[in-house]
Each structure stands twice: as C-alpha cells, then as structure tokens.
Coordinates of C-alpha atoms in Angstrom, one line a residue:
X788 CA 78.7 -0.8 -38.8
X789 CA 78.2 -4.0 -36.7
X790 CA 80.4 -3.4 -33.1
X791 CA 81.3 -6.0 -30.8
X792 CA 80.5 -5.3 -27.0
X793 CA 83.1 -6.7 -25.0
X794 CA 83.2 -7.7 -21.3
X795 CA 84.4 -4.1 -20.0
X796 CA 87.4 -3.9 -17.1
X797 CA 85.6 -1.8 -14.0
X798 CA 88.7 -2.6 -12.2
X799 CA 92.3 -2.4 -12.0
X800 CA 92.2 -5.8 -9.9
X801 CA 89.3 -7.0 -12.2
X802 CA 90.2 -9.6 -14.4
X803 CA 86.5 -11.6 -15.4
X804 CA 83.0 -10.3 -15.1
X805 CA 80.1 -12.1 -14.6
X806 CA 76.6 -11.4 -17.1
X807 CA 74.1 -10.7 -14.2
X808 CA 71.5 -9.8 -16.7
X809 CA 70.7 -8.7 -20.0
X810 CA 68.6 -5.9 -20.7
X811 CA 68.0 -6.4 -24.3
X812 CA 66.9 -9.7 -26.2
X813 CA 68.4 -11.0 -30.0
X814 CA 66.5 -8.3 -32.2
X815 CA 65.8 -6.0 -29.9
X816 CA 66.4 -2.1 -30.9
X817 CA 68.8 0.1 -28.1
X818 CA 69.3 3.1 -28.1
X819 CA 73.4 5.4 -26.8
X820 CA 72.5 5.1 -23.1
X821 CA 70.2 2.8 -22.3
X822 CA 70.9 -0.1 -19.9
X823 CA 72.5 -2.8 -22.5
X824 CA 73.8 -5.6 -19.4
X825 CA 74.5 -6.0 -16.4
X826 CA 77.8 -6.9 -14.2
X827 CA 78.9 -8.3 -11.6
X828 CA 81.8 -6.6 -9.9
X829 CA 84.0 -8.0 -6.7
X830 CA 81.2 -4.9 -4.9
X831 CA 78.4 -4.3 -6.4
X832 CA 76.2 -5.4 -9.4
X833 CA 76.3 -2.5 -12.2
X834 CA 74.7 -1.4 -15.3
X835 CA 76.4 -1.2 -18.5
X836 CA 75.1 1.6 -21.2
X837 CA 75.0 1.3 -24.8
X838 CA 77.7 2.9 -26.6
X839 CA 75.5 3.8 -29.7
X840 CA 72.1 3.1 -31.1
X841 CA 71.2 -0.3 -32.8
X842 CA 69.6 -3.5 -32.9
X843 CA 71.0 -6.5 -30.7
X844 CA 72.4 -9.4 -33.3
X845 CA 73.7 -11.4 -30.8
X846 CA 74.1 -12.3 -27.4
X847 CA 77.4 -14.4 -27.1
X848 CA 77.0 -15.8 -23.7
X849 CA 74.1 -16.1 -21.2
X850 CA 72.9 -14.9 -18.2
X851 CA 75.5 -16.2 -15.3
X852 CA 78.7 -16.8 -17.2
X853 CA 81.7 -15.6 -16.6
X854 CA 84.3 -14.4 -18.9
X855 CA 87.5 -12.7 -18.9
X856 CA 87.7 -8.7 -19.2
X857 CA 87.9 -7.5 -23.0
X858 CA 86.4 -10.4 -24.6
X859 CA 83.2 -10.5 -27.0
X860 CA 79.9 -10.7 -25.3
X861 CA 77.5 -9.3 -27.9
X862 CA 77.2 -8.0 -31.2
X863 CA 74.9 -4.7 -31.9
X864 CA 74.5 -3.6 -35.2
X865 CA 72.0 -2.3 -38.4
X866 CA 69.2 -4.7 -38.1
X867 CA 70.3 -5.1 -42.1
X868 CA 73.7 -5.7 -42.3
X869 CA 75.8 -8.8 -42.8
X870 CA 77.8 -9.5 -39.5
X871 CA 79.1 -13.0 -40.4
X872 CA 82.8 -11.3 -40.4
X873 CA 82.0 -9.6 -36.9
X874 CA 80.7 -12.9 -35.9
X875 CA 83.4 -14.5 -36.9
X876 CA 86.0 -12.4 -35.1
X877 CA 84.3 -12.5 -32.3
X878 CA 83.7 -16.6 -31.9
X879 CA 87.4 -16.7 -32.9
X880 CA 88.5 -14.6 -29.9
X881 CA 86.4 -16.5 -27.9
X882 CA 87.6 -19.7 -29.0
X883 CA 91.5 -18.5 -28.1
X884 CA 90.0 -18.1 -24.7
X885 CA 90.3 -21.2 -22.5
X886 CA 87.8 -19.8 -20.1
X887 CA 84.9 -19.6 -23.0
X888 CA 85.0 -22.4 -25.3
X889 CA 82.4 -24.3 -23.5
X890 CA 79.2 -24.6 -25.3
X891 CA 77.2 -22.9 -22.4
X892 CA 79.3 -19.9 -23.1
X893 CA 79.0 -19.6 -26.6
X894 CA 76.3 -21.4 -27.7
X895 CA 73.1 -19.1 -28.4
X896 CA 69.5 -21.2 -29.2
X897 CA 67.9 -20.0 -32.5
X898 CA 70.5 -17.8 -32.9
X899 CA 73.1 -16.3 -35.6
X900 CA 75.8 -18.5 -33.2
X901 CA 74.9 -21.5 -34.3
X902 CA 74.5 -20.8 -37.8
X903 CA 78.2 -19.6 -38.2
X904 CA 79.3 -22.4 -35.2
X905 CA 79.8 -24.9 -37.7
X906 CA 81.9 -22.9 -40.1
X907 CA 84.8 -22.1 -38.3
X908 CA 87.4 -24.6 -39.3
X909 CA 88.9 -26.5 -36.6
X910 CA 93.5 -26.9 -36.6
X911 CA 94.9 -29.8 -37.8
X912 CA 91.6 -32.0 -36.7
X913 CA 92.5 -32.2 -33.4
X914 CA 89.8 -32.5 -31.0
X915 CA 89.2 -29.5 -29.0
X916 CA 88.0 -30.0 -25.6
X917 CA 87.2 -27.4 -22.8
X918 CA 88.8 -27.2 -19.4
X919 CA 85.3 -27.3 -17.9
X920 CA 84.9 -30.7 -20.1
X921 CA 88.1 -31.9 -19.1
X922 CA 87.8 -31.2 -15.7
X923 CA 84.3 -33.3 -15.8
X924 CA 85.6 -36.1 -17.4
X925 CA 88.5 -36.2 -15.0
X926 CA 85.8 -36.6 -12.1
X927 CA 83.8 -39.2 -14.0
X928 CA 87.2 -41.3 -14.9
X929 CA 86.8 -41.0 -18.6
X930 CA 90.4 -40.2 -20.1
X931 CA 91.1 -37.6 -22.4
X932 CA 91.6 -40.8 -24.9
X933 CA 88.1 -41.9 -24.0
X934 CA 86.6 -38.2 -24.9
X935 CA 88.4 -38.6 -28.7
X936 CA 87.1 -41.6 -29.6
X937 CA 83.9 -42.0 -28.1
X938 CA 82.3 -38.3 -27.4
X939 CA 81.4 -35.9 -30.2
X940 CA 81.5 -32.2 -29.2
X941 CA 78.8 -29.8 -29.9
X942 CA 80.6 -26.4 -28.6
X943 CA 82.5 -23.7 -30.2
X944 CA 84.4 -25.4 -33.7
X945 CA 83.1 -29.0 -33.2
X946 CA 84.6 -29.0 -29.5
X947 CA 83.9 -31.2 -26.7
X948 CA 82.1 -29.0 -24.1
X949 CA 80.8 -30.4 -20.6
X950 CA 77.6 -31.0 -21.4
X951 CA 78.6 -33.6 -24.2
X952 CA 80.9 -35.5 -21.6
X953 CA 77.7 -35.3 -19.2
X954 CA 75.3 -36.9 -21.9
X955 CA 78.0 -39.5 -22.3
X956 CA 78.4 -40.6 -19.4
X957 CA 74.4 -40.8 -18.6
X958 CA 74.3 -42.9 -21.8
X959 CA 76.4 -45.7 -21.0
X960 CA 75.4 -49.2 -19.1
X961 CA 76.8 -49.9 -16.5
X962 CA 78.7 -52.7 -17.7
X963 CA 80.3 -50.3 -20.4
X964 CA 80.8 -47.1 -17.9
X965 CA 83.0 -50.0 -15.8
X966 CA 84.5 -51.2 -19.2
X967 CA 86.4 -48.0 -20.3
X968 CA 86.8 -47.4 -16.5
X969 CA 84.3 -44.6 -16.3
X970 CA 82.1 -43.9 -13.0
X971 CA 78.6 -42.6 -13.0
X972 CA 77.8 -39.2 -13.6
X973 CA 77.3 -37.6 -10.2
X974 CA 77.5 -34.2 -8.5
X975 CA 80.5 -33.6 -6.6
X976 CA 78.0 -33.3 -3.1
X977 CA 76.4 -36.6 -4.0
X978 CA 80.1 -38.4 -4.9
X979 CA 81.0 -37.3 -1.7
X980 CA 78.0 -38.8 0.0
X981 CA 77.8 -42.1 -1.8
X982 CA 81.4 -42.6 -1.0
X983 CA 80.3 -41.7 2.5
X984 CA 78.1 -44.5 3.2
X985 CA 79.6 -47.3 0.9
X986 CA 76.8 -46.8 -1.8
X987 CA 77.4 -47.5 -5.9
X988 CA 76.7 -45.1 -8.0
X989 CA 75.5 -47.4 -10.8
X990 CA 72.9 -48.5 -8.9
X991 CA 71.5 -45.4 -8.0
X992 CA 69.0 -44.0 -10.5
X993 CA 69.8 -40.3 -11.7
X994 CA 67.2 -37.7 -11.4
X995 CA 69.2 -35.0 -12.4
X996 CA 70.1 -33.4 -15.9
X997 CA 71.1 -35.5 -18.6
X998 CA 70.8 -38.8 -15.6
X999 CA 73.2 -37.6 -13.4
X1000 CA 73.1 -39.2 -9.7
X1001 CA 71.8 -36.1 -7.4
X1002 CA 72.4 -35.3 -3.8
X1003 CA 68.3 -36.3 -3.5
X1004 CA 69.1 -39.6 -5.2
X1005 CA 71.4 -40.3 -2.2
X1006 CA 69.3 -39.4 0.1
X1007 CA 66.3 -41.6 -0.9
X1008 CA 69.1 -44.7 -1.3
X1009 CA 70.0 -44.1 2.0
X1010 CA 66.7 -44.0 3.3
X1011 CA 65.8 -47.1 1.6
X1012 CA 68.7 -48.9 2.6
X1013 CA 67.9 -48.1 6.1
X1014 CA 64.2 -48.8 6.9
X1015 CA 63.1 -50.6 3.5
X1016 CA 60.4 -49.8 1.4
X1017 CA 58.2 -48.0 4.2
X1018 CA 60.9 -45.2 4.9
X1019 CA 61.2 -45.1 0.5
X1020 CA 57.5 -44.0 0.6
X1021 CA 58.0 -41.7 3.7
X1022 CA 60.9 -40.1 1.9
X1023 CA 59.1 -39.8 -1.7
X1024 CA 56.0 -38.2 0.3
X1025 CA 58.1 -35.8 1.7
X1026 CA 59.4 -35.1 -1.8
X1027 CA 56.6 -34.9 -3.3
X1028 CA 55.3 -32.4 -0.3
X1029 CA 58.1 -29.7 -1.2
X1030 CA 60.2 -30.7 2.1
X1031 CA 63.3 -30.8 2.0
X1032 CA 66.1 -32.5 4.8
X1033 CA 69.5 -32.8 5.5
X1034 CA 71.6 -35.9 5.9
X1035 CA 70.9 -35.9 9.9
X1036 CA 67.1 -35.6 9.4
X1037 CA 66.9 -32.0 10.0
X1038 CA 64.2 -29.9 7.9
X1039 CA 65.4 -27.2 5.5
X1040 CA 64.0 -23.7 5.3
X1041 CA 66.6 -23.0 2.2
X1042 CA 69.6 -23.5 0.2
X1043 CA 71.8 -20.2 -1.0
X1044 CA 74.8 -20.4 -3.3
X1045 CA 77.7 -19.0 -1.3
X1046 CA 78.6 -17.5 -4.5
X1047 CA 78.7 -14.3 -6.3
X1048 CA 79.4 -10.9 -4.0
X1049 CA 79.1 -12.4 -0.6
X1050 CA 81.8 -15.0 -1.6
X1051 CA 84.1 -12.3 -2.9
X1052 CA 83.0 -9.9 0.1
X1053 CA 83.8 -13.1 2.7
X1054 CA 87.0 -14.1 0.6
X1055 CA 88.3 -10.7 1.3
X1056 CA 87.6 -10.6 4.8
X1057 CA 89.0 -13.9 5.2
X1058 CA 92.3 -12.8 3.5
X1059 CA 92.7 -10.3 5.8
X1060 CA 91.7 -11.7 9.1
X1061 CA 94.0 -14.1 8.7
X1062 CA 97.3 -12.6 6.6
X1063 CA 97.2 -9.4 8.4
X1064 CA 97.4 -9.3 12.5
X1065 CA 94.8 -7.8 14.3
X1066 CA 95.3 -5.4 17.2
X1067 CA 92.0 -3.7 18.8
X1068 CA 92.2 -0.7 21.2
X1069 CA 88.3 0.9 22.0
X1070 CA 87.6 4.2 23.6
X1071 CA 84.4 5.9 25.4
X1072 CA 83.7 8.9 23.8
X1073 CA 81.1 11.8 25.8
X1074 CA 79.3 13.2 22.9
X1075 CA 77.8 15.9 25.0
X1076 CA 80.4 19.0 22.7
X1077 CA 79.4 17.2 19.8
X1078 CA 75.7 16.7 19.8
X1079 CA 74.8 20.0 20.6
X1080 CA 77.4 21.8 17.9
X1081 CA 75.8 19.6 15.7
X1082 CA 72.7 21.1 16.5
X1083 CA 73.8 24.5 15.6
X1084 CA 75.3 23.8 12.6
X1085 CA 72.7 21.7 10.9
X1086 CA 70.1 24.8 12.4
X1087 CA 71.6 27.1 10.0
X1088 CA 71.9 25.5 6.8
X1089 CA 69.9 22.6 4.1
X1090 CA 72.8 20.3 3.9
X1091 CA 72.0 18.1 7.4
X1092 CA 75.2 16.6 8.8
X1093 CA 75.3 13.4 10.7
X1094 CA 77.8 12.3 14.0
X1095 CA 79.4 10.1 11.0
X1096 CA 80.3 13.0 9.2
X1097 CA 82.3 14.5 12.3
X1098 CA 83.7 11.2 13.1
X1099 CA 84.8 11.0 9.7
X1100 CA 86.6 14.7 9.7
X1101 CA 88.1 13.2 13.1
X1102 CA 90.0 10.8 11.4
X1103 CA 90.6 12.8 9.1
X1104 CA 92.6 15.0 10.8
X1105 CA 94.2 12.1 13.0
X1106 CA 95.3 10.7 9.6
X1107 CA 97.0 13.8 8.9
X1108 CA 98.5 13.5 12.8
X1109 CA 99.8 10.1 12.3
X1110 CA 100.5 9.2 8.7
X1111 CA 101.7 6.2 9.2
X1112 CA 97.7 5.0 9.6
X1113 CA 97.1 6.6 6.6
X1114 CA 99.2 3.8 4.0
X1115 CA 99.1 0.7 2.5
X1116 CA 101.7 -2.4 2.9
X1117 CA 102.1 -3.5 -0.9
X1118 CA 103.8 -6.2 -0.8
X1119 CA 107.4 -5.5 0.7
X1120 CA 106.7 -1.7 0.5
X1121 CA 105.1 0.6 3.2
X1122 CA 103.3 3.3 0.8
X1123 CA 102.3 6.3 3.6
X1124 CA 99.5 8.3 1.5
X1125 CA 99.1 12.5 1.9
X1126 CA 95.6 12.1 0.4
X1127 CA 93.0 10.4 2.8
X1128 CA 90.4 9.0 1.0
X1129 CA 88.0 8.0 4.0
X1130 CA 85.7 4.9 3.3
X1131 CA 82.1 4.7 5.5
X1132 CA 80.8 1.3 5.1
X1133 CA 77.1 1.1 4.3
X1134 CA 74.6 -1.8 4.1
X1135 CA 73.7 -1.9 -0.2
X1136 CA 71.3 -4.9 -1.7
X1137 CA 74.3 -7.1 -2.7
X1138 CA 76.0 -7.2 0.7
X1139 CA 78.1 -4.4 2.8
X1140 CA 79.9 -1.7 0.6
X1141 CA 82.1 0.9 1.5
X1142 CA 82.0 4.6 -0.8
X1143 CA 84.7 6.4 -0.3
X1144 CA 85.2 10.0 -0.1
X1145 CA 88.3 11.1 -1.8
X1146 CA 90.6 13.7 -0.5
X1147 CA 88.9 14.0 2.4
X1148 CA 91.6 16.1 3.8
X1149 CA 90.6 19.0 1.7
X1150 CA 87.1 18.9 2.9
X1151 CA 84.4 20.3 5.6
X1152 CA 82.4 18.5 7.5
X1153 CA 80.0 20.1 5.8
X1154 CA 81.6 19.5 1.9
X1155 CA 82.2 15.6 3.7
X1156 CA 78.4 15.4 4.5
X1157 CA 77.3 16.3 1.0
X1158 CA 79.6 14.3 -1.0
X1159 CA 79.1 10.6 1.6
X1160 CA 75.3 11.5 1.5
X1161 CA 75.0 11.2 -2.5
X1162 CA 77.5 8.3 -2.9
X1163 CA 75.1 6.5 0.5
X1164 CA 71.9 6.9 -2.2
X1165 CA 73.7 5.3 -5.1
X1166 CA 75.2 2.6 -3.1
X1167 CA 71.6 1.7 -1.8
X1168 CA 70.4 2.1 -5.8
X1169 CA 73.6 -0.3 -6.5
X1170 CA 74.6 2.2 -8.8
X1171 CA 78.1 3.2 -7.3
X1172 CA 81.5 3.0 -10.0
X1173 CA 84.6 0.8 -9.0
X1174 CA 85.9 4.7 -8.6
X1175 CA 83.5 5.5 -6.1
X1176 CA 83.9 2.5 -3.6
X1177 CA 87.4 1.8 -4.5
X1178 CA 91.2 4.1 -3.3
X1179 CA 90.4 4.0 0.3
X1180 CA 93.2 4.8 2.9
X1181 CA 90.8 4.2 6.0
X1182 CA 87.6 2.7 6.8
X1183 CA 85.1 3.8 9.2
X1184 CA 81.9 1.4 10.1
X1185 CA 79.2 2.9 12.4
X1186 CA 76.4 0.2 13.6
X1187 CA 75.0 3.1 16.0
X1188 CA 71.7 3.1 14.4
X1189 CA 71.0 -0.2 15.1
X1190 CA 72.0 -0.1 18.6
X1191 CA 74.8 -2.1 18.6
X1192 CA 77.1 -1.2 21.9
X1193 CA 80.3 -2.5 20.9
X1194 CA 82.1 -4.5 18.4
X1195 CA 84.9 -5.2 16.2
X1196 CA 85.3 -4.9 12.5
X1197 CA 88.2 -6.6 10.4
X1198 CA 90.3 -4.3 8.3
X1199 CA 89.6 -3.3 4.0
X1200 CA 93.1 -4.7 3.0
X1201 CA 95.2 -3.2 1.6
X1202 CA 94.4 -0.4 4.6
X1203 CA 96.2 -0.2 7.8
X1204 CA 93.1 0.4 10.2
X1205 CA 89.4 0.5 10.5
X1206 CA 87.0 2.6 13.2
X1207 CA 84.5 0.4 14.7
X1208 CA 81.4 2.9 15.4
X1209 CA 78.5 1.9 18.2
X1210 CA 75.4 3.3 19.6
X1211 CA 75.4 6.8 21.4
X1212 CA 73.7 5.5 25.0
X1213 CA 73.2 7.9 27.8
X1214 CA 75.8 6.6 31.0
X1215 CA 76.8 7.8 34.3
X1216 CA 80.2 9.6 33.4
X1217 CA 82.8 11.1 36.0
X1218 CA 83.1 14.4 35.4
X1219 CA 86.3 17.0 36.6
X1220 CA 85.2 20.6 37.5
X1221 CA 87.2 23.6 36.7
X1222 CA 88.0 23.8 40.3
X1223 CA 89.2 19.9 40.0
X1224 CA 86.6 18.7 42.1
X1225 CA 84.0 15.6 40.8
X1226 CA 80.7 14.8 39.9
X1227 CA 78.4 11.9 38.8
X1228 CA 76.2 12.8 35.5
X1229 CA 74.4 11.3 32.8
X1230 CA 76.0 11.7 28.8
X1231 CA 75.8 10.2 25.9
X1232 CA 78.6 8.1 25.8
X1233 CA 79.7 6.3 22.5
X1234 CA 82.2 3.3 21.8
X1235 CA 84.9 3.3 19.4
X1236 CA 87.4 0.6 18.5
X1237 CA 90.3 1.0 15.9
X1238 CA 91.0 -1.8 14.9
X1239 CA 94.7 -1.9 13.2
X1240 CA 97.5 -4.1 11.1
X1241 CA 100.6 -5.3 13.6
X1242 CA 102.4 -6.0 10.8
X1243 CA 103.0 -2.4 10.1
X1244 CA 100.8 -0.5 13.2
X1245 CA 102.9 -0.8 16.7
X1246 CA 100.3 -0.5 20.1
X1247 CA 101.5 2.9 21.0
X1248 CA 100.7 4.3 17.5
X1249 CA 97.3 2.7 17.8
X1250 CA 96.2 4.1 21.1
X1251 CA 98.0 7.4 20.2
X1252 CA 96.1 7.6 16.8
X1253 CA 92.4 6.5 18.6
X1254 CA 93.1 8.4 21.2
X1255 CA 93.1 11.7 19.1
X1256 CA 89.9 10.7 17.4
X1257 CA 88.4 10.8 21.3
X1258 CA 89.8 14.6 21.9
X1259 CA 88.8 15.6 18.4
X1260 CA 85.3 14.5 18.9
X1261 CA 85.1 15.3 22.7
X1262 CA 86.5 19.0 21.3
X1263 CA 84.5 19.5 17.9
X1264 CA 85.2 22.9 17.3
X1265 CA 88.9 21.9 16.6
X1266 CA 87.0 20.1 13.9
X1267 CA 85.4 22.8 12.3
X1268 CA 88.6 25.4 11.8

C-alpha cells in the first residue's frame, strides 16, 4: 500500500525542514534503510532512511524547499498500484498549508503531480494565491485585485503562485505596468540600487528569469550612465570575461548565501550575545600533573584519552560543586540540572557543532573519552541525531590544536556558561617549594576562560566555579577517584 513520507520533526524546537537532497528519483526502487532524503536541521545536514521497501511515485517538492514538520513530501508505493487517493490526500494537506501552496513546492515536471493538479476542485471559485505570490506582488505594486483579474495561476488547485505574478509582470509594457500602478519586476538588491542612484526600472532591460531587472542590470546602467558607451563595452567585456565587481569597483572572488546552517548557527550566537550578559574570568593552568598522568593512563590501555577528556571531567565535577552553573534560565524560571550533560564543540562540514555527552557525571574519564571520541567521528561524517548534539548543560570549546593562546567564546543558550580552551605553550612559571622558598621554571601552561550569563551567574560564583576547574586539572588524580 502506497505511504506518504512526511517531513519528519528531528526536533523538539524544529518546526520546518529544508529537502537538502533526494536520494532517489520518480520510479526509482528503495529498499527499509536505505538513504531516501536528506535534511536540513538548525546543526547539521542528516539522512533520512526508508521506512519500507518500494518504488518512489512522487516527489512532492524539490530540492531546497522548505516545509513545515509532518507534512507530505513524497509518495513510495507498489510500482503498480493506483495512488490517485494517496495523491490526493497528500496535495490536499499541502494545499491547507500556507507555507506550500506555491507551485515551486508542489509542482513536479512529468510527473503524477501534475496529472492530478488540475482535479482538485477549488472553494467557492475564489482565487487562491500564495503568500510567496502575494508577498511578490506587494513588492511589484500589483494589488491583490490586480492578481484576480489579470493573472492566471498555475500552482496547487488553479492558484496563483510567484512565478505567475513574476511572468506578469515581465509581460507588461511599460505604459500598462504604470497603468494598473505596477513597477518592474526587480530583485529586492537591484530595487534597492536603482532607487539608489535615481534610475527607472522600466528602462532598464531585464536579464534575469522571466525579464526581471538584476543587480548586473544596474550595474551596467550605471556604468553607462557614467562614462557612455565606452565604459558599456568595458563593463560587457568584463561580463563576458567571468569578472565580477561590486558597486565601488572592487573585484569579486565570490558570492555565498548567508543562508542555511551558518545563518541558524550565527542567529543563535547572535541571540545570545546580545539577550544574555556576558561576564569572562580566564585562568593559567600548569599542566605539568596532568600531562604526565595522562601518560600513564593512556600507557596501559587501547582507549587513548585526550587533555579535553580531563578538562571535561573537570567541569564535570565543578558542575556538581556549584550547581547553579549547571541550569538553564527558561524564561522566568531558573531550572538547576543534577544531570550534566557536557557539550565539546567540534569543527563538522556544515559549520561548528557541539555533541554532547550525556550524564557525564556518572562517567570516567576514560567512559568520557570513549563515548566524545565516537560522537567526534559522526559529527565529522555529519551523521550526528538532534539527540546527540542537543540536552547540553555546559559547553566546553578547545582551539589548543590550532594554537590559539587565548580567546573568548559566546555562550549555547539556553546554558549558563562556556569553557574557552587554548594552546598548552611551555612559560616561565613561579614555582613554591615545600620549604616555601621560589623558583623560576619552564611548564606548560594553558589558558582557560569561562565565560558565563550575568543574568543568572554573579562574579564570585564565576571565579569560584573556574577557579575549581584550575585545582582539578592542576590536581588530576582528584579526577580519577
């Protein structure tokens, strides 16, 4: 029997995905457990498996949409079998969804979609139009008036999707576009621009789809308006030559969405930088206990530990010291945690991630070493669960290995406090004698810098709490027992 794949929740704060990448094709057989999509999480990008075996009857949106958790994004079934009801269901829930009834999301080419499209009747005859399409017109000036009489929609039940305002609006002279009080279809960049420099749109020449005026377009208008016909040429070589410039003349190596993961990654950090007050207290730390205990213990077994691992069972056991570092402020509620779930931030192929390793408290360094080791190697594969980097009390990012000697890292909200981590570098110390007397000698000296919420985290706490980290790693058997 046919079986609608939905858009699944990997969240409890997730409420859309967005399709990376489909594994199979329309008419393609897959098999329980093979790779059937792929999605993109507020994290990570991860694989979704087939729930059973089958032939793919179709894909419902494309590659780079977005679409609200639990809705219809495929239909798998008996290569045989009628699925015009499945189908049907499925385009209907999509249809109740304001965030899918563009065309581009449910529009397929050559494909069982389209067939059935058409069939769905539409309520009452009212003209159904998109928020994407209503948006669109909004920016062009055509009224939702305008979009009943004069546009008819190609999307989902007959409706008016944004490609159908975009063609249009390219179609129209610009005697009629002024007429019905519509402006020239433009991208928001090259709007901006041409209102910039006092230019009109409707005597600018669209290059872009369906004739919409391009940020290019601008930029060869304003180049002709300011050294003729010589600096047109001069522009349209450079064109032509792959080179691109900006608006002050300067050349352009590339131009990368700020989109997807790094958006939600610098979203997040941006939230909390500036909602939650940062306080920073650093400490030197002599690794000299530490490194050679270290020594010993990876000597006598397979399971190799790393100075993280300590650090990690350091605050640990500080955690346990001073609770209150170990909560969350949810909304108008302090929530102090006994479990400490320690995250270790680790560079992954879609931008910073931080596993965490849950109830942390109960574990070794050893047990610590063996569980942050396998969740660093599916981080790097991208193949980490919203369970795996997700329930963190505290956060711990180490830059040591790339030599970094100091810095300061903004806190995983909704934690109270993150460890900053440098390079171990070997420093004159001071040293006190058992007789109490002095000395110069070299050590391996490390930085560390909590950095913590003020909101909740008072500066005695703070230099309390990373000041026990120091002692706990200066004193590493007290970590071990």
């Amino acid at each position: 029997m046919a079986e609608i794949i939905v858009m699944p929740k990997l969240g409890f704060n997730m409420s859309e995905g967005k399709l990376v990448n489909w594994y199979k094709k329309e008419g393609e057989s897959v098999r329980k457990g093979e790779n059937l999509f792929s999605v993109e999480t507020d994290k990570t990008n991860m694989d979704i498996e087939a729930t059973g075996d089958g032939v793919v009857r179709s894909l419902l949106i494309k590659e780079g949409d977005s679409i609200a958790v639990t809705l219809p994004i495929a239909i798998v079934g008996d290569s045989t079998e009628d699925i015009s009801a499945v189908l049907a269901e499925a385009l209907a829930l999509l249809g109740k969804d304001s965030k899918v009834c563009d065309c581009e999301a449910t529009g397929q080419t050559e494909s069982t979609a389209d067939a059935l499209m058409t069939a769905v009747k539409s309520d009452g005859g009212r003209a159904k139009i998109s928020p994407r399409a209503r948006r669109k017109a909004g920016e062009l000036g055509i009224s939702s008036d305008d979009l009943c009489r004069f546009v008819t929609g190609t999307g989902f039940d007959g409706g008016i999707c944004e490609k159908d305002v975009l063609a249009y609006a390219a179609s129209l002279p610009a005697d009629t576009r002024q007429k019905i009080g519509a402006a020239a279809a433009a991208t928001p960049v090259a709007r901006n621009m041409a209102a910039a420099e006092n230019l009109d749109l409707d005597g600018i020449a669209g290059t872009g789809a369906n004739g919409k005026v391009t940020k290019q377009d601008i930029q060869a208008a304003m180049a002709g308006a300011a050294a003729g016909g010589a600096a047109r040429t001069c522009q349209q070589a450079e064109m032509n030559a792959g080179v691109k410039l900006s608006q002050d003349g300067k050349e352009i190596l590339e131009e990368v969405p700020y989109a997807g993961v790094r958006k939600i990654i610098g979203d997040r950090l941006a939230q909390s930088k500036f909602t939650a007050p940062h306080l920073y207290f650093t400490q030197k730390v002599d690794l000299t206990n530490l490194l050679e205990l270290r020594r010993e213990v990876n000597a006598v077994q397979e399971q190799k530990t790393s100075v993280t691992d300590f650090i990690a069972k350091a605050a640990v056991k500080a955690l346990q010291k001073y609770p209150e570092m170990n909560a969350s402020l949810l909304g108008d509620t302090i929530v102090k945690y006994k479990t400490v779930n320690v995250g270790i931030a680790v560079a992954a192929p879609g931008g910073l991630i931080v596993p965490v390793v849950k109830n942390a408290e109960a574990k070794t360094v050893t047990e610590i070493a063996a569980v942050s080791s396998a969740l660093f190697e599916k981080a790097r594969a991208g193949k980490l669960t919203p369970d795996e980097y997700t329930g963190g009390t505290f956060t711990i990012s180490n830059l040591g290995m790339f030599g970094i000697e100091n810095f300061t890292a903004i806190i995983n909200p909704p934690e109270m406090g993150i460890l900053a981590v440098s390079s171990t570098k070997d420093e004159p110390a001071v040293i006190v004698k058992a007789d109490g007397t002095k000395e110069i000698a070299i050590r391996p000296m490390m930085n560390i810098q909590l950095t913590t919420d003020h909101r909740v985290i008072d500066g005695l706490l703070a230099a309390q709490f990373v000041t026990e980290i120091k002692d706990l790693l200066e004193r590493p058997v007290a970590l071990m027992v």
